[in-house]
Coordinates of C-alpha atoms and ligand atoms in Angstrom, one line a residue:
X1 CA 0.0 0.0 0.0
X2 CA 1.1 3.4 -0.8
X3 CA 2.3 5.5 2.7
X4 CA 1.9 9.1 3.7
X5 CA 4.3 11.2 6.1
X6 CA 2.7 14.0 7.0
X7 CA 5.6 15.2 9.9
X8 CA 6.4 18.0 8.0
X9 CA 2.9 19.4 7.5
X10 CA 3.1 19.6 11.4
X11 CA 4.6 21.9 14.3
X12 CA 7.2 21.1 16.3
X13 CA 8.5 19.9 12.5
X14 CA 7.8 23.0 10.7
X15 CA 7.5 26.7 12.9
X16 CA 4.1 28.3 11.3
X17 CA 3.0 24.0 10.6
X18 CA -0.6 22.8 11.8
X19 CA -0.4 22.6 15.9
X20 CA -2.6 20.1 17.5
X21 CA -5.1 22.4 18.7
X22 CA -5.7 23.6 14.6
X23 CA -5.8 19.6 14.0
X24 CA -8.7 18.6 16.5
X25 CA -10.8 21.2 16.0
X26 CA -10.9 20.2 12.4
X27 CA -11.0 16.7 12.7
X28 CA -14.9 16.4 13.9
X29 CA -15.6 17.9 9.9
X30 CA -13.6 15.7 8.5
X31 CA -14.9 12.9 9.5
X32 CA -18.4 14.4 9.0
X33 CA -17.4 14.9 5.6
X34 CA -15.9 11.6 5.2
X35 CA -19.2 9.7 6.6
X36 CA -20.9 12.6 3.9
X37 CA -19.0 11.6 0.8
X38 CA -19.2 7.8 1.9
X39 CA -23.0 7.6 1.9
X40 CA -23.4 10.1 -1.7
X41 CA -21.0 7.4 -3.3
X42 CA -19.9 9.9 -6.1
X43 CA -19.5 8.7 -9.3
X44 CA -15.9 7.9 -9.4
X45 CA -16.2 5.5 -6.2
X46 CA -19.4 3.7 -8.2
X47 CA -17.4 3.3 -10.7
X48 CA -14.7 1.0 -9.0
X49 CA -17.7 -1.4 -8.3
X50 CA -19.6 -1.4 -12.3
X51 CA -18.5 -4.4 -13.3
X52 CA -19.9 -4.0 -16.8
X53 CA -17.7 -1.4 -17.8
X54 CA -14.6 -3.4 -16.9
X55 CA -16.1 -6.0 -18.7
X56 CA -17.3 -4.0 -21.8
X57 CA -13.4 -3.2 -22.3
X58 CA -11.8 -7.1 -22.0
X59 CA -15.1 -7.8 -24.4
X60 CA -12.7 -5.5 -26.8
X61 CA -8.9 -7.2 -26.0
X62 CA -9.0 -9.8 -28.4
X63 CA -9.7 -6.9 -31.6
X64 CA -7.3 -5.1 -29.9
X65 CA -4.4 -6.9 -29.5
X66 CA -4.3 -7.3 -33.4
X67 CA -3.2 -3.8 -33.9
X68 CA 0.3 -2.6 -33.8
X69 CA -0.1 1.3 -32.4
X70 CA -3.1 2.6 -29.8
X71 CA -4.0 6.1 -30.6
X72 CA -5.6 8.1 -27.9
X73 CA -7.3 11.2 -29.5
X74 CA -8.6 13.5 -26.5
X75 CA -8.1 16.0 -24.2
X76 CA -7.9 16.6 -20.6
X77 CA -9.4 14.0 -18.5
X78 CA -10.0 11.9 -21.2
X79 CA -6.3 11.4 -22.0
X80 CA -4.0 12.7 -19.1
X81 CA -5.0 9.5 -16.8
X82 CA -3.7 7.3 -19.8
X83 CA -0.8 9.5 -20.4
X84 CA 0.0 8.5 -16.8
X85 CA -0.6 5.1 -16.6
X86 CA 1.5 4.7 -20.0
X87 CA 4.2 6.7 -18.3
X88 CA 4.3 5.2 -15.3
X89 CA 4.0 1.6 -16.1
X90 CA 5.8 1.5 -19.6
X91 CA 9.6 1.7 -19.8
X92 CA 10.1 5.4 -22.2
X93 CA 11.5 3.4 -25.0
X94 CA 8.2 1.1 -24.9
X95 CA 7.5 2.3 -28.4
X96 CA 11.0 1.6 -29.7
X97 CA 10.7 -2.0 -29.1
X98 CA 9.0 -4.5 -31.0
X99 CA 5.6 -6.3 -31.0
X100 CA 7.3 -9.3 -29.4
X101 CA 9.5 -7.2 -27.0
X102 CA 6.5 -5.5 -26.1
X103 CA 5.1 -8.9 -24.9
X104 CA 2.2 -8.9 -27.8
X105 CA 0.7 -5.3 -26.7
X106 CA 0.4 -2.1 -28.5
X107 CA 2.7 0.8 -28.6
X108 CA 0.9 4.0 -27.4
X109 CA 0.4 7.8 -28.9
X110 CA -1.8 10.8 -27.8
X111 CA -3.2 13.7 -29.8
X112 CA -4.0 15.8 -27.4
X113 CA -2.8 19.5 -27.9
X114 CA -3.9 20.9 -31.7
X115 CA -0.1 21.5 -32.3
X116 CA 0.1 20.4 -36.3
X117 CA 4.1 20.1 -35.8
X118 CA 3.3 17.6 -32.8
X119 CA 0.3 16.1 -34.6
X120 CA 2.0 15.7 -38.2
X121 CA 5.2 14.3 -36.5
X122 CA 2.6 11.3 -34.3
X123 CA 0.6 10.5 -37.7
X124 CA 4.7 10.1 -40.0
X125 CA 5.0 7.6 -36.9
X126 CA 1.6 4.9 -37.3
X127 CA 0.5 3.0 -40.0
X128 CA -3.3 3.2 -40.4
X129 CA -3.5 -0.1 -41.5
X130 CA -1.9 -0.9 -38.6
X131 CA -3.8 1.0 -36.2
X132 CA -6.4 1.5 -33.8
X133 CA -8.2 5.4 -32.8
X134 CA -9.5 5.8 -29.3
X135 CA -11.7 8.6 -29.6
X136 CA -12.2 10.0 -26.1
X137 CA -14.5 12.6 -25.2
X138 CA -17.4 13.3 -22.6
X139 CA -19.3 15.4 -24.0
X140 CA -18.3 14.0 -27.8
X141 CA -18.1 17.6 -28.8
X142 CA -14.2 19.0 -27.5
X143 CA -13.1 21.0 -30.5
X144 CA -9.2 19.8 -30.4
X145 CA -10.8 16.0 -30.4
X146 CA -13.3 16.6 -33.2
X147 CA -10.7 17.9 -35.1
X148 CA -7.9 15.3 -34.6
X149 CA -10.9 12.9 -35.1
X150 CA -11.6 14.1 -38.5
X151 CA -8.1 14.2 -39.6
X152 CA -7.4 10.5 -38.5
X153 CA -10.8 9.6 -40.7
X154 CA -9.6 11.6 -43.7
X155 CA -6.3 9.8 -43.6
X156 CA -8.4 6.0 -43.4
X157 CA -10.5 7.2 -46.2
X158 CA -7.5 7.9 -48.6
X159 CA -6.2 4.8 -47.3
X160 CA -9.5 3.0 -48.0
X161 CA -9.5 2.0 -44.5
X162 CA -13.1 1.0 -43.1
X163 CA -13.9 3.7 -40.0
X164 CA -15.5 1.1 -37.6
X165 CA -12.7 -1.0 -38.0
X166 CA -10.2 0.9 -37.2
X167 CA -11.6 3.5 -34.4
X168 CA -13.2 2.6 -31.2
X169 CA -15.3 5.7 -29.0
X170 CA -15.6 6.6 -25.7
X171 CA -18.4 8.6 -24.9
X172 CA -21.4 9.7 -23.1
X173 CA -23.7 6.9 -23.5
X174 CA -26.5 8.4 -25.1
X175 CA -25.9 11.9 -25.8
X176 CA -23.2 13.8 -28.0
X177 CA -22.1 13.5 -31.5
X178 CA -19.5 10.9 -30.9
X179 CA -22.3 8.9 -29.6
X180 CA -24.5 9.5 -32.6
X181 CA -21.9 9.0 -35.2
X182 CA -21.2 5.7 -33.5
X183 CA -24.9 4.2 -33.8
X184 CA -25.1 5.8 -37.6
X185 CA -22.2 4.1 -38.5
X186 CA -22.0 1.1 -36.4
X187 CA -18.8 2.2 -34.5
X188 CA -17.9 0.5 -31.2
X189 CA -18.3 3.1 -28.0
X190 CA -17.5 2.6 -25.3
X191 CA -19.5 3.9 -22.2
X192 CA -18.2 6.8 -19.7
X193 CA -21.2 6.8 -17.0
X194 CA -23.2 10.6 -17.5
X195 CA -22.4 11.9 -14.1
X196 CA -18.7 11.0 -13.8
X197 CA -16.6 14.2 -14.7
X198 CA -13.3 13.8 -16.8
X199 CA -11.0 14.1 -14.2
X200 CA -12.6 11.7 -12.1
X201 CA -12.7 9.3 -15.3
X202 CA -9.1 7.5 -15.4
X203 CA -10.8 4.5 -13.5
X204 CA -13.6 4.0 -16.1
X205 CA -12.8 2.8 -19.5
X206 CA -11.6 6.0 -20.5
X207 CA -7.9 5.1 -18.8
X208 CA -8.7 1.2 -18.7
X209 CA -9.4 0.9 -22.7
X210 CA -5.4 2.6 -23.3
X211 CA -4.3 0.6 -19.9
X212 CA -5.5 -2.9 -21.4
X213 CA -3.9 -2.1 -25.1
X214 CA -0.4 -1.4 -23.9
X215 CA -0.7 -4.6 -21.1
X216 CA -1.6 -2.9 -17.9
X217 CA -2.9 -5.1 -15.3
X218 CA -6.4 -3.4 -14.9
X219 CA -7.9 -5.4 -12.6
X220 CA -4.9 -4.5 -10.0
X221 CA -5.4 -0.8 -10.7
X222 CA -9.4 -1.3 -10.1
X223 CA -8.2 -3.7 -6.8
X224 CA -5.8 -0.8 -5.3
X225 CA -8.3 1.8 -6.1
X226 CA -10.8 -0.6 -3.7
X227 CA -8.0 -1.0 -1.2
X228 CA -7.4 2.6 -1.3
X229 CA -11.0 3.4 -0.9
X230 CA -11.6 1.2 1.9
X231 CA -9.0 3.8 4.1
X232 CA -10.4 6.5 2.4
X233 CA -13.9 5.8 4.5
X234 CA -12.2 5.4 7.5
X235 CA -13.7 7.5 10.3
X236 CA -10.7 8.3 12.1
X237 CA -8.9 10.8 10.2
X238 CA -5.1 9.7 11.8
X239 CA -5.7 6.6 9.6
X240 CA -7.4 8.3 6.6
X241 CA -4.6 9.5 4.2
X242 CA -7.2 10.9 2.2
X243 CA -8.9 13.4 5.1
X244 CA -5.6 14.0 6.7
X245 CA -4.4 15.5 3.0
X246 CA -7.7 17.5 2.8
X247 CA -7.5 18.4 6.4
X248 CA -3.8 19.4 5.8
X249 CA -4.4 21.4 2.7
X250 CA -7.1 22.8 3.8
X251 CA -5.7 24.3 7.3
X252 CA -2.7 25.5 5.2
X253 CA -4.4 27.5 2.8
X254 CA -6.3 29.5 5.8
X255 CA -2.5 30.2 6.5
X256 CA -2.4 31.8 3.1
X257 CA -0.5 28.7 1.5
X258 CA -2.8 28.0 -1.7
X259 CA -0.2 27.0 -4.0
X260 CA -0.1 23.0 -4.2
X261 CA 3.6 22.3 -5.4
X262 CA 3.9 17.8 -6.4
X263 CA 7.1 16.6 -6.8
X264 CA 7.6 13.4 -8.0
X265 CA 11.2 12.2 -7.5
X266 CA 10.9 9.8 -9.8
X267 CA 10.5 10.7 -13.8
X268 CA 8.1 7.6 -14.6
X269 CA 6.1 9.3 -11.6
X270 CA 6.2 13.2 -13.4
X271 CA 3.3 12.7 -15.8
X272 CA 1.0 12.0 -12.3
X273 CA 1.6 15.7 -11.5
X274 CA 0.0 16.8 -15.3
X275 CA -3.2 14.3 -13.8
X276 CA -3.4 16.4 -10.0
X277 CA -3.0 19.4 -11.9
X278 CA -6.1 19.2 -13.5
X279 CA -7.8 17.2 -10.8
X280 CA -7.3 20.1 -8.5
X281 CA -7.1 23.2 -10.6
X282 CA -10.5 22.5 -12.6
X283 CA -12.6 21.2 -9.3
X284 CA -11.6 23.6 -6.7
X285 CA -10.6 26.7 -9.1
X286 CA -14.2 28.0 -8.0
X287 CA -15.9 31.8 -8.5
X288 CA -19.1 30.4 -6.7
X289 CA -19.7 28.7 -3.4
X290 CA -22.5 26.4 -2.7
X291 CA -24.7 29.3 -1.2
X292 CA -24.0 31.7 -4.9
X293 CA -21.5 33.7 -3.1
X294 CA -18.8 35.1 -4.9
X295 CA -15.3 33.7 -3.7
X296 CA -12.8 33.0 -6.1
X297 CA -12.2 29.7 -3.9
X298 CA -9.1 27.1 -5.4
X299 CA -5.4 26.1 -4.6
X300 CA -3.3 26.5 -7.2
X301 CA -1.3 23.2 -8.6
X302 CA 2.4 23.3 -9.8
X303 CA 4.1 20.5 -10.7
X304 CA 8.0 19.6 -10.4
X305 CA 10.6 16.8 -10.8
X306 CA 12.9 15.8 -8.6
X307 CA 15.7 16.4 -8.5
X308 CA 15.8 18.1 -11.9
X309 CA 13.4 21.4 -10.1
X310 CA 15.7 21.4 -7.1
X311 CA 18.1 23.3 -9.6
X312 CA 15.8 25.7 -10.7
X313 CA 12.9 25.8 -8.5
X314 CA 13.9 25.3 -5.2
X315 CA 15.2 28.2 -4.5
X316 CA 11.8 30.1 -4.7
X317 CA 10.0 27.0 -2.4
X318 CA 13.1 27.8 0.2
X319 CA 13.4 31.7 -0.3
X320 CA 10.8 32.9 -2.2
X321 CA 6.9 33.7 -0.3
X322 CA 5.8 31.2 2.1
X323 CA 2.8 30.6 0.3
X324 CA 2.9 26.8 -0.5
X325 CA 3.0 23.3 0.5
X326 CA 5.3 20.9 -0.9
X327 CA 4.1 16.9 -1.9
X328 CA 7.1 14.8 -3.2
X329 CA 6.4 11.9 -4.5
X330 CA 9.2 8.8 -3.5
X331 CA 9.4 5.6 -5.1
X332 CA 11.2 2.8 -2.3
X333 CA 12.2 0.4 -4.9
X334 CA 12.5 1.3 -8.8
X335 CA 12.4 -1.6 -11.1
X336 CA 16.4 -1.0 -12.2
X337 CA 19.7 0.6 -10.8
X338 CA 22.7 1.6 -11.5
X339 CA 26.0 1.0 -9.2
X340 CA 28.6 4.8 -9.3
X341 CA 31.8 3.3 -9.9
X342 CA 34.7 5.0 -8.2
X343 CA 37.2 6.7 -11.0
X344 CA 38.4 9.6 -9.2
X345 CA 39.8 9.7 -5.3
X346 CA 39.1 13.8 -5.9
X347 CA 37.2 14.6 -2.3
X348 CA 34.8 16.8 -4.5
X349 CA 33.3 13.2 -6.3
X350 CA 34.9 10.2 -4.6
X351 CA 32.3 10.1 -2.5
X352 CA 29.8 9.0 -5.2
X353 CA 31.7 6.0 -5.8
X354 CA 30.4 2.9 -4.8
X355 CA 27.2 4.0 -4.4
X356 CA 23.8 3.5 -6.4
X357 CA 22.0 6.0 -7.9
X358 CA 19.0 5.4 -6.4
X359 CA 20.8 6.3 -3.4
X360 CA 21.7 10.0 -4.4
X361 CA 18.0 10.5 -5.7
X362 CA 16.7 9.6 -2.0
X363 CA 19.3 11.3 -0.1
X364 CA 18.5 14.7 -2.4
X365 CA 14.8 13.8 -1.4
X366 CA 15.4 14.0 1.9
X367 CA 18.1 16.8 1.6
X368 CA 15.1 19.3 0.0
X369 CA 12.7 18.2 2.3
X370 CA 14.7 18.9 5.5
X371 CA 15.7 22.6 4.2
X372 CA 12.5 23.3 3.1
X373 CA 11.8 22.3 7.3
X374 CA 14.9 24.4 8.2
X375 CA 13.4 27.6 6.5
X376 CA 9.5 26.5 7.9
X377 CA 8.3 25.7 4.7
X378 CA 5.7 22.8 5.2
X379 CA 5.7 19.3 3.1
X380 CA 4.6 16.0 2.9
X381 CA 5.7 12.7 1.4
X382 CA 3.7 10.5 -0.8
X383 CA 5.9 7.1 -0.7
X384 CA 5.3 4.8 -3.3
X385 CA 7.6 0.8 -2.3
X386 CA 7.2 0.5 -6.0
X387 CA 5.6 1.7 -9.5
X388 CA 2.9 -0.9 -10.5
X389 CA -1.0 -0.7 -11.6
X390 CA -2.0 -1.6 -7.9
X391 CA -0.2 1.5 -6.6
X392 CA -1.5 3.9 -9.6
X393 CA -4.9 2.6 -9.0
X394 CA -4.5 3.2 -4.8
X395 CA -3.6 7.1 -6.1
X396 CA -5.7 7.8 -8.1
X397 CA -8.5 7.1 -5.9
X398 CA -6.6 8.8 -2.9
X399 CA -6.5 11.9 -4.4
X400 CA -10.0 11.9 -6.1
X401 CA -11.3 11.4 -2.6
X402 CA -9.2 14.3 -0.9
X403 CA -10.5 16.6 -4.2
X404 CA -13.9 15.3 -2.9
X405 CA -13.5 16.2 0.6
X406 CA -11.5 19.6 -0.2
X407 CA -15.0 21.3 -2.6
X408 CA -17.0 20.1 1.2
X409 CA -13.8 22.2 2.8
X410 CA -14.3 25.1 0.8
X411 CA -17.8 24.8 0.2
X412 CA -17.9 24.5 -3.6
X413 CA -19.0 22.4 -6.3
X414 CA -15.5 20.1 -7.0
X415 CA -17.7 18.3 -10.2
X416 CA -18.6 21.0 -12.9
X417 CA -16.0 23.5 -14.6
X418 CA -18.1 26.8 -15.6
X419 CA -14.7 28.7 -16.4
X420 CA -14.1 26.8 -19.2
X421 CA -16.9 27.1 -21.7
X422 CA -16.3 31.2 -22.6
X423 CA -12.7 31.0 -24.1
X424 CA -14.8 27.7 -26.0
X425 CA -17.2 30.1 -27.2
X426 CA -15.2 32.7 -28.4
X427 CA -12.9 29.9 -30.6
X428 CA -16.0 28.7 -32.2
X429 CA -17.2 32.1 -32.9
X430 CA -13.8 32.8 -34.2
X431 CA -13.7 29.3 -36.2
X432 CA -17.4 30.2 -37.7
X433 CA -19.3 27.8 -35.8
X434 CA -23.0 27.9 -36.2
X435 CA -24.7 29.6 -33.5
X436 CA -22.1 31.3 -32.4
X437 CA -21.2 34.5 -34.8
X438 CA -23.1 37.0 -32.9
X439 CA -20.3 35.9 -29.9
X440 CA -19.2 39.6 -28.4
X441 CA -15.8 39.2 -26.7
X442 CA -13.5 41.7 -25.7
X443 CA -10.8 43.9 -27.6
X444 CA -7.8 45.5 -26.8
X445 CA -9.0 49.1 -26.7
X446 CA -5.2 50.0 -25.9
X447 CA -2.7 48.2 -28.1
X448 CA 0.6 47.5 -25.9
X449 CA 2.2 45.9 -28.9
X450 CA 6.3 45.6 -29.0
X451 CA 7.2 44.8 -33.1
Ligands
F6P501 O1 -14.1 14.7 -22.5 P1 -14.4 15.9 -23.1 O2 -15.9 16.3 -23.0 O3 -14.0 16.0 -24.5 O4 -13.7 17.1 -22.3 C1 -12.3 17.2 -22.2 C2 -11.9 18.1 -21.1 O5 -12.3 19.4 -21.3 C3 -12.9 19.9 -20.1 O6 -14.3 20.0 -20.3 C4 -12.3 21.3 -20.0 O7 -12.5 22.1 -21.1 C5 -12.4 19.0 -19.0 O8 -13.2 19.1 -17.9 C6 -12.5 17.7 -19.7 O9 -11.7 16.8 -19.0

């Protein structure tokens, strides 16, 4: 099971931390909100316990597993869960190797961002023929997907490639184009249950479709999501790493720390950060509380690697406004290592010799989080013993829990994402969309242009 070491969050630890007097008057709401949250059953704890939608995606393995490439074509939450499952789980020269090297499964791509260098440079990589499209969108009408969508059916139809052989949907069940196209043209879709938001979605077949093509063990991510869950209902917050992160977040913002800083020391780990960011930006980034009152709630996410940020970014987290909390992510034991040999007796790198690398990473761990403690700049540790699909899956949940408990915290809605739809609206007006010409946006009355 994944461990949390909150010390650091704490005073004595950290001068300015959480005392024990902040901690038990908050820990009667938490476990309120935890008893809350336990009887709604939100959509992305159902979800662990459908077992048709597991099912519906090993119904598809066998038509999978004839392809060569898995092409995920979304956005958001319906592709960074997959990014980070693919990242975490899949060694980075997984598309390198061969179909038998890669143990029968399918190398991965994403076309996420419309970026038509990054796009042009995926599609020079994949052979239609060769190839299978996950079409990945909620609401079936995301403008980036629609658009890679169409491209990758243009480039089938000069190819004379049947559609519904070679693209598989995942979608609102009944509503939304992708979900209309599918039934017109008999294309396999996949279902993402209505009131499960994208960022809660990874656990659905949106991440277990991509999971399952590239050999993830899904059931062990769905099991460790479970296991996970099972603390996550626990009453008493001490043993709830879930409420104690809330709880801890939470208390640390009303001590004007809303900046949310994950640092996975570990670069298969990195790509989890891109998942939080949205998780925690898009539900707690809120102008509205529950009561309509206008409050510009959220934390703000950043993401670093470690030890690559402690050369560039650790200098503001030590020096720089005490205005954050700091969650590194450890791995125990990584699947390889590599021995320093000794081949200088210089004092400035003899001491290297001998040792393993995993060894440094740790010890720089430890080194940023205990100055970080030195200058009273709070942290805690998220320790993984290892990187597999059972861990992932315990994460995932853990932190789709503490989002849950963190919109009761704050009192706002952590499931919908008004802020979004206006820049949407002005790009469709912009791109002529139907409906949308008469879209007033504003101008630059000043120009403050440099040439
Ligand atoms: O799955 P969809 O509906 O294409 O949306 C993709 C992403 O866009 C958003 O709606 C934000 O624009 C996210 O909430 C969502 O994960």
């Amino acid at each position: 099971m994944l461990r949390f070491d909150f010390s650091f969050m704490f005073e004595p630890n950290v001068k300015g931390g959480i005392t024990e007097e902040e901690f038990s008057q908050i820990q009667p709401t938490m476990t309120r909100f935890v008893e809350e949250i336990s009887r709604e059953k939100p959509a992305f704890v159902k979800v662990l316990f459908d077992r048709n939608l597991m099912d519906a995606v090993e119904d598809l393995r066998e038509w999978i597993l004839n392809f060569d490439n898995f092409v995920v074509i979304g956005i958001g939450g319906s592709s960074l869960g997959a990014a980070a499952l693919a990242n975490a789980l899949k060694p980075f020269d997984w598309n390198y190797l061969s179909k038998s090297e890669r143990g029968g499964y399918l190398r991965i791509f994403f076309l996420e961002n419309v970026d038509p260098d990054y796009t042009a440079s995926v599609l020079d990589r994949i052979d239609p023929r060769y190839t299978i499209f996950n079409v990945v969108s909620k609401s079936g009408s995301t403008a980036e997907c629609l658009a890679h969508y169409q491209i990758i059916r243009g480039l089938l139809e000069v190819r004379g490639l049947n559609p519904s052989e070679h693209i598989v949907f995942t979608t609102d069940p009944k509503k939304g184009l992708l979900r209309r196209i599918a039934e017109r043209e008999k294309i396999v879709a996949l279902d993402i249950p209505p009131e499960l938001g994208g960022r809660f979605s990874v656990l659905s077949p949106v991440g277990l479709l991509p999971a399952m093509a590239i050999g993830v063990d899904i059931k062990a991510l769905i099991d460790g999501a479970k296991d996970a869950y099972a603390k996550c209902v626990a009453l008493d917050v001490w043993k709830n790493p879930a409420a104690m992160m809330a709880a801890c977040h939470y208390l640390h913002k009303l001590k004007g720390r809303r900046i949310s800083v994950m640092m996975p020391y570990s670069n298969r780990l990195y790509t989890l950060a891109d998942w939080f960011r949205q998780l925690w930006a898009e539900s707690l980034g809120k102008k509205y509380s529950l009561n309509g009152e206008e409050v510009y709630e959220g934390l703000t996410p950043i993401k670093a690697l470690g030890v690559v940020d402690q050369h560039s970014q650790v200098q503001l987290y030590n020096e720089g406004p005490d205005d954050k909390t700091v969650t590194f992510v450890e791995v125990e034991n990584f699947d390889r290592d590599i021995l320093i040999p000794s081949i200088h007796d210089d004092e400035e790198i003899s001491y290297l010799g001998g040792k393993r690398l995993s060894n440094l990473l740790r010890n720089e761990l430890f080194g940023t989080e205990r100055s970080l403690a030195f200058n009273n700049r709070p942290s805690m540790r998220v320790i993984f013993p290892s990187i597999d699909a059972y861990e992932l899956g315990q994460f995932f949940m853990y932190y789709e829990f503490t989002t849950a408990l963190m919109g009761k915290l704050l009192n706002i809605n952590p499931y919908d994402q008004p802020g979004v739809e206006l820049g949407k609206q002005i790009t469709y007006s912009l791109m002529e969309r139907k409906g949308f010409e008469k879209m007033a946006f504003p101008e630059p009355s000043k120009r403050v242009v440099i040439e």
